[in-house]
CSV table of C-alpha atoms in Angstrom, one decimal:
chain,number,residue,atom,x,y,z
J,1,MET,CA,47.5,105.0,30.6
J,2,LEU,CA,48.5,104.1,27.1
J,3,LEU,CA,44.9,103.3,26.0
J,4,VAL,CA,43.7,106.7,27.1
J,5,LEU,CA,46.4,108.5,25.1
J,6,LEU,CA,45.7,106.4,22.0
J,7,VAL,CA,41.9,107.0,22.2
J,8,MET,CA,42.5,110.8,22.7
J,9,VAL,CA,44.8,111.0,19.7
J,10,LEU,CA,42.2,109.2,17.6
J,11,ALA,CA,39.4,111.4,18.9
J,12,ALA,CA,41.4,114.6,18.1
J,13,GLY,CA,42.0,113.3,14.6
J,14,VAL,CA,38.3,112.6,14.0
J,15,ALA,CA,37.4,116.0,15.4
J,16,LEU,CA,39.8,117.7,13.0
J,17,ALA,CA,38.3,115.7,10.1
J,18,THR,CA,34.8,116.8,11.0
J,19,GLY,CA,35.4,120.5,11.4
J,20,GLY,CA,36.8,120.7,14.9
J,21,ARG,CA,39.7,122.9,15.9
J,22,PHE,CA,42.2,122.8,18.8
J,23,GLY,CA,41.5,126.5,19.3
J,24,ASN,CA,38.0,125.6,20.5
J,25,LEU,CA,39.6,124.1,23.6
J,26,ALA,CA,40.3,127.6,24.9
J,27,GLY,CA,36.6,128.3,25.2
J,28,ASN,CA,35.7,125.1,27.1
J,29,THR,CA,33.4,125.5,30.1
J,30,LEU,CA,34.9,122.8,32.4
J,31,THR,CA,34.8,123.9,36.0
J,32,GLY,CA,36.9,122.8,39.0
J,33,VAL,CA,40.0,121.9,37.0
J,34,HIS,CA,42.1,122.4,40.2
J,35,TRP,CA,40.4,119.3,41.6
J,36,LEU,CA,42.1,117.3,38.8
J,37,ALA,CA,45.5,118.8,39.7
J,38,ALA,CA,44.9,117.9,43.4
J,39,ALA,CA,44.1,114.3,42.4
J,40,ALA,CA,47.2,114.0,40.3
J,41,ILE,CA,49.4,115.3,43.1
J,42,GLY,CA,47.8,112.9,45.6
J,43,GLN,CA,48.5,109.9,43.4
J,44,LEU,CA,52.0,111.0,42.7
J,45,LEU,CA,52.9,111.5,46.4
J,46,GLY,CA,51.3,108.2,47.3
J,47,SER,CA,53.3,106.3,44.7
J,48,LEU,CA,56.6,108.0,45.7
J,49,LEU,CA,56.2,107.6,49.5
J,50,GLY,CA,54.7,104.1,49.4
J,51,GLY,CA,53.4,102.2,52.4
J,52,THR,CA,50.4,103.7,54.1
J,53,ALA,CA,50.7,106.9,52.0
J,54,TYR,CA,49.7,105.0,48.9
J,55,PRO,CA,46.1,104.0,49.9
J,56,VAL,CA,45.7,107.4,51.6
J,57,GLY,CA,46.8,109.2,48.4
J,58,LEU,CA,44.6,107.0,46.3
J,59,ILE,CA,41.5,107.7,48.4
J,60,GLY,CA,42.2,111.4,48.4
J,61,SER,CA,42.7,111.4,44.6
J,62,ALA,CA,39.4,109.5,44.2
J,63,VAL,CA,37.6,112.1,46.3
J,64,CYS,CA,39.1,115.0,44.2
J,65,ILE,CA,38.2,113.3,41.0
J,66,ALA,CA,34.6,112.6,42.2
J,67,VAL,CA,34.2,116.3,43.0
J,68,PHE,CA,35.4,117.4,39.6
J,69,LEU,CA,33.2,114.9,37.8
J,70,ARG,CA,30.2,116.0,39.8
J,71,LEU,CA,30.8,119.6,38.7
J,72,ASN,CA,30.9,118.7,35.0
J,73,LEU,CA,28.4,115.9,34.6
J,74,ARG,CA,26.6,118.0,31.9
J,75,HIS,CA,29.6,117.7,29.5
J,76,PRO,CA,29.7,114.8,27.0
J,77,GLY,CA,31.9,111.9,28.2
J,78,VAL,CA,32.0,112.9,31.9
J,79,GLY,CA,29.5,110.3,32.8
J,80,LEU,CA,31.7,107.6,31.3
J,81,LEU,CA,34.7,109.0,33.2
J,82,ALA,CA,32.8,108.9,36.5
J,83,LEU,CA,31.6,105.3,35.9
J,84,GLY,CA,35.1,104.2,35.0
J,85,PHE,CA,36.8,105.8,38.0
J,86,PHE,CA,34.1,104.4,40.3
J,87,CYS,CA,34.7,100.8,39.0
J,88,ASN,CA,38.4,101.1,39.6
J,89,ALA,CA,38.0,102.6,43.0
J,90,VAL,CA,35.6,99.9,44.1
J,91,VAL,CA,37.9,97.0,43.1
J,92,VAL,CA,41.0,98.7,44.5
J,93,ALA,CA,39.3,99.4,47.8
J,94,LEU,CA,38.1,95.8,48.2
J,95,ASN,CA,41.5,94.2,47.4
J,96,GLY,CA,44.0,96.9,48.5
J,97,ALA,CA,45.4,96.9,44.9
J,98,MET,CA,44.3,96.4,41.4
J,99,PRO,CA,44.1,92.7,40.7
J,100,VAL,CA,45.7,91.6,37.4
J,101,SER,CA,44.7,88.5,35.5
J,102,LEU,CA,47.6,86.3,34.5
J,103,ARG,CA,45.6,85.0,31.5
J,104,ALA,CA,45.0,88.5,30.2
J,105,LEU,CA,48.8,89.2,30.4
J,106,GLU,CA,49.5,86.0,28.4
J,107,ARG,CA,47.0,87.0,25.7
J,108,ALA,CA,48.6,90.5,25.6
J,109,GLY,CA,52.0,88.8,25.0
J,110,VAL,CA,53.5,89.8,28.4
J,111,GLY,CA,52.7,86.7,30.4
J,112,ASN,CA,56.2,86.4,31.8
J,113,ALA,CA,56.2,90.0,33.1
J,114,ALA,CA,56.7,90.3,36.9
J,115,ILE,CA,54.4,92.5,38.9
J,116,THR,CA,56.6,94.7,41.1
J,117,ASP,CA,54.3,97.7,41.4
J,118,ALA,CA,52.6,98.0,44.8
J,119,ARG,CA,49.4,99.3,43.0
J,120,HIS,CA,48.9,95.9,41.3
J,121,GLU,CA,48.7,92.3,42.4
J,122,LEU,CA,48.0,89.0,40.7
J,123,ALA,CA,44.4,87.9,40.9
J,124,GLY,CA,43.7,84.7,42.8
J,125,THR,CA,40.9,82.8,44.4
J,126,ALA,CA,40.6,85.3,47.2
J,127,THR,CA,40.2,88.3,44.9
J,128,ARG,CA,37.0,90.2,45.2
J,129,LEU,CA,35.2,91.3,42.0
J,130,PRO,CA,38.0,90.0,39.8
J,131,TRP,CA,36.1,90.9,36.7
J,132,LEU,CA,36.6,94.6,37.5
J,133,GLY,CA,40.4,94.1,37.6
J,134,ASP,CA,42.9,94.2,34.8
J,135,VAL,CA,41.2,91.5,32.7
J,136,VAL,CA,41.2,93.2,29.2
J,137,PRO,CA,44.3,92.3,27.1
J,138,VAL,CA,45.7,95.0,24.9
J,139,ALA,CA,48.1,93.3,22.5
J,140,LEU,CA,50.2,96.1,21.1
J,141,PRO,CA,53.6,95.3,19.6
J,142,GLY,CA,56.1,96.0,22.4
J,143,LEU,CA,53.4,97.7,24.5
J,144,GLY,CA,51.2,94.8,25.5
J,145,GLN,CA,49.4,95.2,28.8
J,146,ALA,CA,46.2,94.3,30.7
J,147,ILE,CA,43.6,96.9,31.6
J,148,SER,CA,40.4,97.0,33.5
J,149,PRO,CA,36.8,97.6,32.3
J,150,GLY,CA,37.0,100.9,34.2
J,151,ASP,CA,40.1,101.9,32.2
J,152,VAL,CA,38.1,101.3,29.0
J,153,LEU,CA,35.3,103.5,30.2
J,154,ILE,CA,37.8,106.2,31.2
J,155,ALA,CA,39.4,106.1,27.8
J,156,ALA,CA,36.0,106.3,26.0
J,157,GLY,CA,34.9,109.2,28.2
J,158,ALA,CA,38.2,111.1,27.7
J,159,GLY,CA,38.0,110.7,24.0
J,160,LEU,CA,34.3,111.8,23.8
J,161,LEU,CA,35.1,114.8,26.0
J,162,LEU,CA,38.0,115.9,23.8
J,163,TYR,CA,36.0,115.4,20.6
J,164,ALA,CA,33.1,117.5,21.9
J,165,ALA,CA,35.4,120.2,23.3
J,166,MET,CA,37.1,120.6,19.9
J,167,GLY,CA,33.8,121.1,18.2
J,168,GLY,CA,33.6,118.0,16.2
J,169,SER,CA,30.4,117.1,14.4
J,170,SER,CA,28.9,114.0,12.8
J,171,ARG,CA,29.3,115.4,9.3
J,172,VAL,CA,32.4,115.6,7.2
J,173,PRO,CA,32.8,119.1,5.6
J,174,ALA,CA,32.1,119.0,1.8
J,175,THR,CA,32.6,121.5,-1.0
J,176,THR,CA,29.6,123.1,-2.6
J,177,ALA,CA,28.0,121.6,-5.7
J,178,PRO,CA,29.7,122.5,-9.0
J,179,THR,CA,28.1,125.0,-11.4
J,180,TRP,CA,27.6,124.6,-15.2
J,181,SER,CA,30.5,127.0,-15.9
J,182,THR,CA,33.0,124.8,-13.9
J,183,LEU,CA,32.0,121.5,-15.5
J,184,GLU,CA,34.2,120.2,-18.2
J,185,PRO,CA,32.8,117.4,-20.3
J,186,CYS,CA,35.1,114.5,-20.9
J,187,ALA,CA,35.7,112.5,-24.1
J,188,GLY,CA,32.8,110.3,-25.1
J,189,THR,CA,30.2,112.4,-23.3
J,190,PRO,CA,26.9,112.5,-25.2
J,191,ALA,CA,26.3,115.7,-27.2
J,192,LEU,CA,23.5,116.8,-25.0
J,193,LEU,CA,25.9,117.2,-22.0
J,194,HIS,CA,28.0,119.6,-24.1
J,195,LEU,CA,25.2,122.1,-24.4
J,196,SER,CA,25.3,125.4,-22.6
J,197,PRO,CA,22.9,126.2,-19.8
J,198,ASN,CA,20.8,128.5,-22.0
J,199,THR,CA,20.5,125.8,-24.7
J,200,ASN,CA,19.6,123.3,-22.0
J,201,ARG,CA,16.8,125.5,-20.7
J,202,GLU,CA,15.5,126.1,-24.2
J,203,LEU,CA,15.3,122.4,-24.9
J,204,SER,CA,13.6,121.7,-21.6
J,205,SER,CA,11.0,124.5,-22.2
J,206,GLU,CA,7.7,123.8,-23.9
J,207,PRO,CA,7.7,124.3,-27.7
J,208,PRO,CA,5.6,127.3,-28.9
J,209,ARG,CA,2.1,126.5,-30.3
J,210,PRO,CA,1.2,127.6,-33.9
J,211,PRO,CA,-1.1,130.7,-34.0
J,212,ARG,CA,-4.8,130.3,-34.6
J,213,PRO,CA,-6.1,131.6,-37.9
J,214,ALA,CA,-8.4,134.6,-37.8
J,215,GLU,CA,-12.1,134.1,-38.4
J,216,GLY,CA,-13.1,134.3,-42.1
J,217,ALA,CA,-9.5,134.6,-43.2
J,218,GLY,CA,-9.1,131.0,-44.3
J,219,PRO,CA,-10.5,129.2,-47.3
J,220,ALA,CA,-14.1,128.0,-47.1
J,221,GLU,CA,-14.7,124.4,-46.4
J,222,GLY,CA,-15.0,122.3,-49.5
J,223,ALA,CA,-13.0,124.7,-51.7
J,224,GLY,CA,-10.8,122.8,-54.2
J,225,PRO,CA,-8.3,123.5,-57.0
J,226,GLY,CA,-10.9,124.2,-59.6
J,227,ARG,CA,-13.2,126.3,-57.4
J,228,ASP,CA,-12.9,129.9,-56.2
J,229,ALA,CA,-14.6,131.6,-53.3
J,230,GLY,CA,-17.3,134.1,-54.3
J,231,PRO,CA,-17.9,137.5,-52.8
J,232,GLY,CA,-20.3,136.1,-50.3
J,233,GLY,CA,-18.0,133.3,-49.3
J,234,ASP,CA,-19.8,130.8,-51.7
J,235,ALA,CA,-17.7,128.8,-54.1
J,236,ALA,CA,-18.5,129.1,-57.8
J,237,PRO,CA,-17.3,127.0,-60.6
J,238,GLY,CA,-14.5,129.0,-62.0
J,239,GLY,CA,-14.4,127.3,-65.5
J,240,ASP,CA,-18.2,127.8,-66.1
J,241,ALA,CA,-18.1,131.4,-65.2
J,242,VAL,CA,-15.3,132.2,-67.7
J,243,ARG,CA,-17.0,130.4,-70.5
J,244,GLY,CA,-20.3,132.1,-69.7
J,245,ASP,CA,-18.8,135.5,-69.8
J,246,ALA,CA,-17.0,134.8,-73.0
J,247,GLY,CA,-20.2,133.6,-74.8
J,248,ARG,CA,-22.1,136.6,-73.8
J,249,GLY,CA,-19.4,138.8,-75.1
């Protein structure tokens, strides 16, 4: 189906963008892949032989796919695949073919297309569960078609399965934060941003405090320009002392 291929291409691109690799597919843990091969062969033979071989091949293919899905339910997306295949199998089993909505074909731009495939038929008043048929228009230029809700689930499950198998994550890989040595200030940048890392650390550090004066080393409280400290730390009038000494001499 075209939608499945488009979704898988998109899923692969997203997986690559989020760190996934195609090489991771080699280490997948899917089991029972031969059941998928058997399902494909059954559908191919039924389509080529036609008649009664078509519904027989379809039933056999559905059984093989169911076994494969049961073996791999723990993988992401397999549950959606199983639900989509189940919806398609139910509507085909009830109607003998996949009913196609004419209105959906018109909205997809292919309303005049003739249905010649034995696996499809136009939906009518006697169609059972018509809402499970091809009622979803896909209006692609030159590739318009109608698909079923089961096809949408299958496409979503296949894309999720491929995305998880490639190792995609929910985060886009990013480079590490730049260092000071790799930064280049541009014109007009404030001068503070042009400082080196050492200067920046010096500016951000606490400024040093002034040292405390030693006890008894500073001038006594109340000493002024015209007063000197005496031997005992008492201030004496300097001018009187000089005059007194001079008079006695």
